[in-house]
C-alpha positions as YAML, in Angstrom:
chain: A
units: angstrom
residues:
- id: 1
  name: MET
  ca: [-39.65, -168.18, -70.83]
- id: 2
  name: ASP
  ca: [-40.30, -171.68, -69.61]
- id: 3
  name: ALA
  ca: [-42.08, -173.06, -66.55]
- id: 4
  name: LEU
  ca: [-38.97, -172.69, -64.37]
- id: 5
  name: ASP
  ca: [-38.70, -169.00, -65.27]
- id: 6
  name: GLN
  ca: [-42.38, -168.53, -64.40]
- id: 7
  name: GLN
  ca: [-41.93, -170.26, -61.04]
- id: 8
  name: LEU
  ca: [-38.81, -168.20, -60.34]
- id: 9
  name: LEU
  ca: [-40.63, -164.96, -61.14]
- id: 10
  name: GLY
  ca: [-43.49, -166.02, -58.86]
- id: 11
  name: LEU
  ca: [-41.09, -166.52, -55.95]
- id: 12
  name: LEU
  ca: [-39.35, -163.22, -56.66]
- id: 13
  name: ARG
  ca: [-42.70, -161.39, -56.73]
- id: 14
  name: VAL
  ca: [-43.35, -162.62, -53.20]
- id: 15
  name: ASN
  ca: [-39.89, -161.58, -51.99]
- id: 16
  name: ALA
  ca: [-37.26, -160.29, -54.40]
- id: 17
  name: ARG
  ca: [-34.66, -160.52, -51.64]
- id: 18
  name: THR
  ca: [-34.93, -164.30, -51.31]
- id: 19
  name: PRO
  ca: [-31.39, -165.72, -51.34]
- id: 20
  name: THR
  ca: [-30.35, -167.59, -54.49]
- id: 21
  name: ALA
  ca: [-29.72, -170.73, -52.44]
- id: 22
  name: THR
  ca: [-33.28, -170.66, -51.08]
- id: 23
  name: LEU
  ca: [-34.74, -170.13, -54.56]
- id: 24
  name: ALA
  ca: [-32.64, -173.02, -55.89]
- id: 25
  name: ARG
  ca: [-33.77, -175.33, -53.09]
- id: 26
  name: LYS
  ca: [-37.46, -174.44, -53.58]
- id: 27
  name: LEU
  ca: [-37.21, -174.99, -57.33]
- id: 28
  name: GLY
  ca: [-35.01, -178.09, -57.17]
- id: 29
  name: VAL
  ca: [-32.13, -176.69, -59.25]
- id: 30
  name: SER
  ca: [-28.60, -175.41, -58.59]
- id: 31
  name: ARG
  ca: [-27.73, -171.92, -57.37]
- id: 32
  name: GLY
  ca: [-25.84, -171.36, -60.62]
- id: 33
  name: THR
  ca: [-28.98, -172.11, -62.63]
- id: 34
  name: ILE
  ca: [-30.95, -169.56, -60.60]
- id: 35
  name: ALA
  ca: [-28.20, -166.92, -60.88]
- id: 36
  name: ASN
  ca: [-27.97, -167.44, -64.65]
- id: 37
  name: ARG
  ca: [-31.73, -167.28, -65.11]
- id: 38
  name: ILE
  ca: [-32.05, -164.11, -63.05]
- id: 39
  name: ALA
  ca: [-29.22, -162.51, -65.05]
- id: 40
  name: ARG
  ca: [-30.90, -163.53, -68.34]
- id: 41
  name: LEU
  ca: [-34.31, -162.26, -67.20]
- id: 42
  name: GLU
  ca: [-32.72, -158.93, -66.22]
- id: 43
  name: ALA
  ca: [-30.77, -158.68, -69.50]
- id: 44
  name: ASN
  ca: [-33.90, -159.41, -71.54]
- id: 45
  name: GLY
  ca: [-35.89, -156.76, -69.67]
- id: 46
  name: VAL
  ca: [-38.31, -159.25, -68.11]
- id: 47
  name: ILE
  ca: [-37.13, -158.16, -64.68]
- id: 48
  name: ALA
  ca: [-37.20, -154.39, -65.00]
- id: 49
  name: GLY
  ca: [-35.93, -153.63, -61.52]
- id: 50
  name: TYR
  ca: [-36.43, -154.09, -57.82]
- id: 51
  name: SER
  ca: [-38.23, -151.83, -55.39]
- id: 52
  name: VAL
  ca: [-39.03, -151.39, -51.75]
- id: 53
  name: GLN
  ca: [-42.57, -151.96, -50.56]
- id: 54
  name: ILE
  ca: [-43.39, -149.97, -47.47]
- id: 55
  name: HIS
  ca: [-46.04, -151.43, -45.20]
- id: 56
  name: ALA
  ca: [-49.07, -149.13, -44.97]
- id: 57
  name: HIS
  ca: [-48.83, -148.99, -41.16]
- id: 58
  name: SER
  ca: [-45.29, -147.58, -41.28]
- id: 59
  name: GLN
  ca: [-46.17, -144.65, -43.50]
- id: 60
  name: PRO
  ca: [-47.02, -141.31, -41.95]
- id: 61
  name: SER
  ca: [-50.68, -140.82, -41.19]
- id: 62
  name: GLY
  ca: [-52.77, -139.21, -43.83]
- id: 63
  name: ILE
  ca: [-55.56, -139.89, -46.24]
- id: 64
  name: ARG
  ca: [-55.28, -142.23, -49.19]
- id: 65
  name: ALA
  ca: [-58.02, -142.23, -51.80]
- id: 66
  name: TRP
  ca: [-58.77, -143.48, -55.28]
- id: 67
  name: ILE
  ca: [-60.40, -141.27, -57.85]
- id: 68
  name: SER
  ca: [-62.24, -142.89, -60.73]
- id: 69
  name: ILE
  ca: [-62.19, -140.47, -63.66]
- id: 70
  name: ALA
  ca: [-64.31, -140.24, -66.81]
- id: 71
  name: VAL
  ca: [-62.56, -138.36, -69.61]
- id: 72
  name: GLU
  ca: [-64.48, -136.33, -72.17]
- id: 73
  name: GLY
  ca: [-63.96, -137.21, -75.83]
- id: 74
  name: ASP
  ca: [-60.36, -137.64, -76.95]
- id: 75
  name: LYS
  ca: [-58.79, -135.66, -74.10]
- id: 76
  name: THR
  ca: [-57.12, -138.64, -72.38]
- id: 77
  name: ARG
  ca: [-53.53, -137.63, -73.22]
- id: 78
  name: GLU
  ca: [-54.05, -134.08, -71.99]
- id: 79
  name: VAL
  ca: [-55.76, -135.26, -68.80]
- id: 80
  name: VAL
  ca: [-53.02, -137.84, -68.10]
- id: 81
  name: THR
  ca: [-50.32, -135.20, -68.59]
- id: 82
  name: ARG
  ca: [-52.03, -132.86, -66.12]
- id: 83
  name: LEU
  ca: [-52.64, -135.62, -63.57]
- id: 84
  name: LEU
  ca: [-49.01, -136.75, -63.72]
- id: 85
  name: GLY
  ca: [-48.06, -133.18, -62.80]
- id: 86
  name: GLU
  ca: [-50.31, -133.21, -59.73]
- id: 87
  name: PRO
  ca: [-48.05, -133.83, -56.71]
- id: 88
  name: SER
  ca: [-50.75, -135.63, -54.70]
- id: 89
  name: VAL
  ca: [-51.25, -138.29, -57.40]
- id: 90
  name: SER
  ca: [-49.05, -141.23, -56.41]
- id: 91
  name: SER
  ca: [-50.19, -143.59, -59.19]
- id: 92
  name: LEU
  ca: [-52.30, -143.33, -62.31]
- id: 93
  name: HIS
  ca: [-53.85, -146.19, -64.25]
- id: 94
  name: ASP
  ca: [-55.70, -146.60, -67.53]
- id: 95
  name: THR
  ca: [-58.76, -148.80, -67.08]
- id: 96
  name: ASN
  ca: [-61.86, -150.05, -68.82]
- id: 97
  name: GLY
  ca: [-65.55, -149.99, -68.04]
- id: 98
  name: ARG
  ca: [-67.43, -147.00, -66.70]
- id: 99
  name: TRP
  ca: [-64.25, -145.07, -65.82]
- id: 100
  name: ASP
  ca: [-61.30, -144.20, -68.05]
- id: 101
  name: LEU
  ca: [-58.62, -143.58, -65.41]
- id: 102
  name: LEU
  ca: [-57.96, -144.49, -61.80]
- id: 103
  name: ALA
  ca: [-55.75, -142.19, -59.73]
- id: 104
  name: GLU
  ca: [-54.40, -142.94, -56.28]
- id: 105
  name: VAL
  ca: [-53.93, -139.78, -54.23]
- id: 106
  name: HIS
  ca: [-52.37, -139.02, -50.86]
- id: 107
  name: ALA
  ca: [-53.27, -136.07, -48.66]
- id: 108
  name: ALA
  ca: [-52.39, -135.06, -45.12]
- id: 109
  name: SER
  ca: [-55.99, -134.39, -44.12]
- id: 110
  name: ILE
  ca: [-59.57, -134.36, -45.35]
- id: 111
  name: ALA
  ca: [-59.23, -130.61, -45.96]
- id: 112
  name: GLU
  ca: [-56.16, -131.20, -48.14]
- id: 113
  name: LEU
  ca: [-57.95, -134.03, -49.97]
- id: 114
  name: SER
  ca: [-60.80, -131.63, -50.69]
- id: 115
  name: GLU
  ca: [-58.33, -129.17, -52.24]
- id: 116
  name: VAL
  ca: [-56.74, -131.95, -54.33]
- id: 117
  name: LEU
  ca: [-60.16, -133.08, -55.58]
- id: 118
  name: GLU
  ca: [-61.07, -129.52, -56.48]
- id: 119
  name: ARG
  ca: [-57.87, -129.09, -58.51]
- id: 120
  name: ILE
  ca: [-58.38, -132.41, -60.28]
- id: 121
  name: ARG
  ca: [-62.03, -131.77, -61.09]
- id: 122
  name: LYS
  ca: [-61.06, -128.46, -62.72]
- id: 123
  name: ILE
  ca: [-58.78, -130.18, -65.25]
- id: 124
  name: LYS
  ca: [-60.13, -129.58, -68.73]
- id: 125
  name: GLY
  ca: [-61.32, -132.85, -70.23]
- id: 126
  name: ILE
  ca: [-62.48, -134.48, -67.00]
- id: 127
  name: GLY
  ca: [-66.19, -135.14, -67.25]
- id: 128
  name: ASN
  ca: [-66.95, -136.91, -64.00]
- id: 129
  name: THR
  ca: [-65.19, -138.35, -60.96]
- id: 130
  name: GLU
  ca: [-65.96, -140.65, -58.08]
- id: 131
  name: THR
  ca: [-63.71, -140.80, -55.02]
- id: 132
  name: SER
  ca: [-63.28, -143.65, -52.56]
- id: 133
  name: ILE
  ca: [-61.28, -143.12, -49.39]
- id: 134
  name: HIS
  ca: [-59.00, -145.95, -48.25]
- id: 135
  name: LEU
  ca: [-60.08, -147.17, -44.83]
- id: 136
  name: GLN
  ca: [-58.17, -150.41, -44.16]
- id: 137
  name: THR
  ca: [-55.88, -152.85, -45.97]
- id: 138
  name: PHE
  ca: [-56.51, -156.57, -45.59]
- id: 139
  name: ARG
  ca: [-53.84, -157.85, -48.00]
- id: 140
  name: THR
  ca: [-50.99, -156.24, -49.89]
...
């Protein structure tokens, strides 16, 4: 990948629906060049796909929270498998530092969040957790 590919990817990260003509104009190249580069980046697996980002305000009300998780010993694979099976976990990340995993969870209410946390804390191999509830988004 060269500098043009990097610039193209940067523009696509901001808005993957930007028309080819607009991308070409912003990058100072032809539409054909942009179309060919996008096709090559897709074929080489650099661009893995496209998705829809839903603005937080348009989602149904509910509680969003992040759970920082410390895993005991070498139980990470088992814990990850169990967490991926938990319907309230919308994303799960490996991390470094004090915590081993970071899980994003969604619940309809505080009562439901409490039930989710109880289920997660009972997973064998989880040593400790810390939960932060999402209050407001300033930038996505």
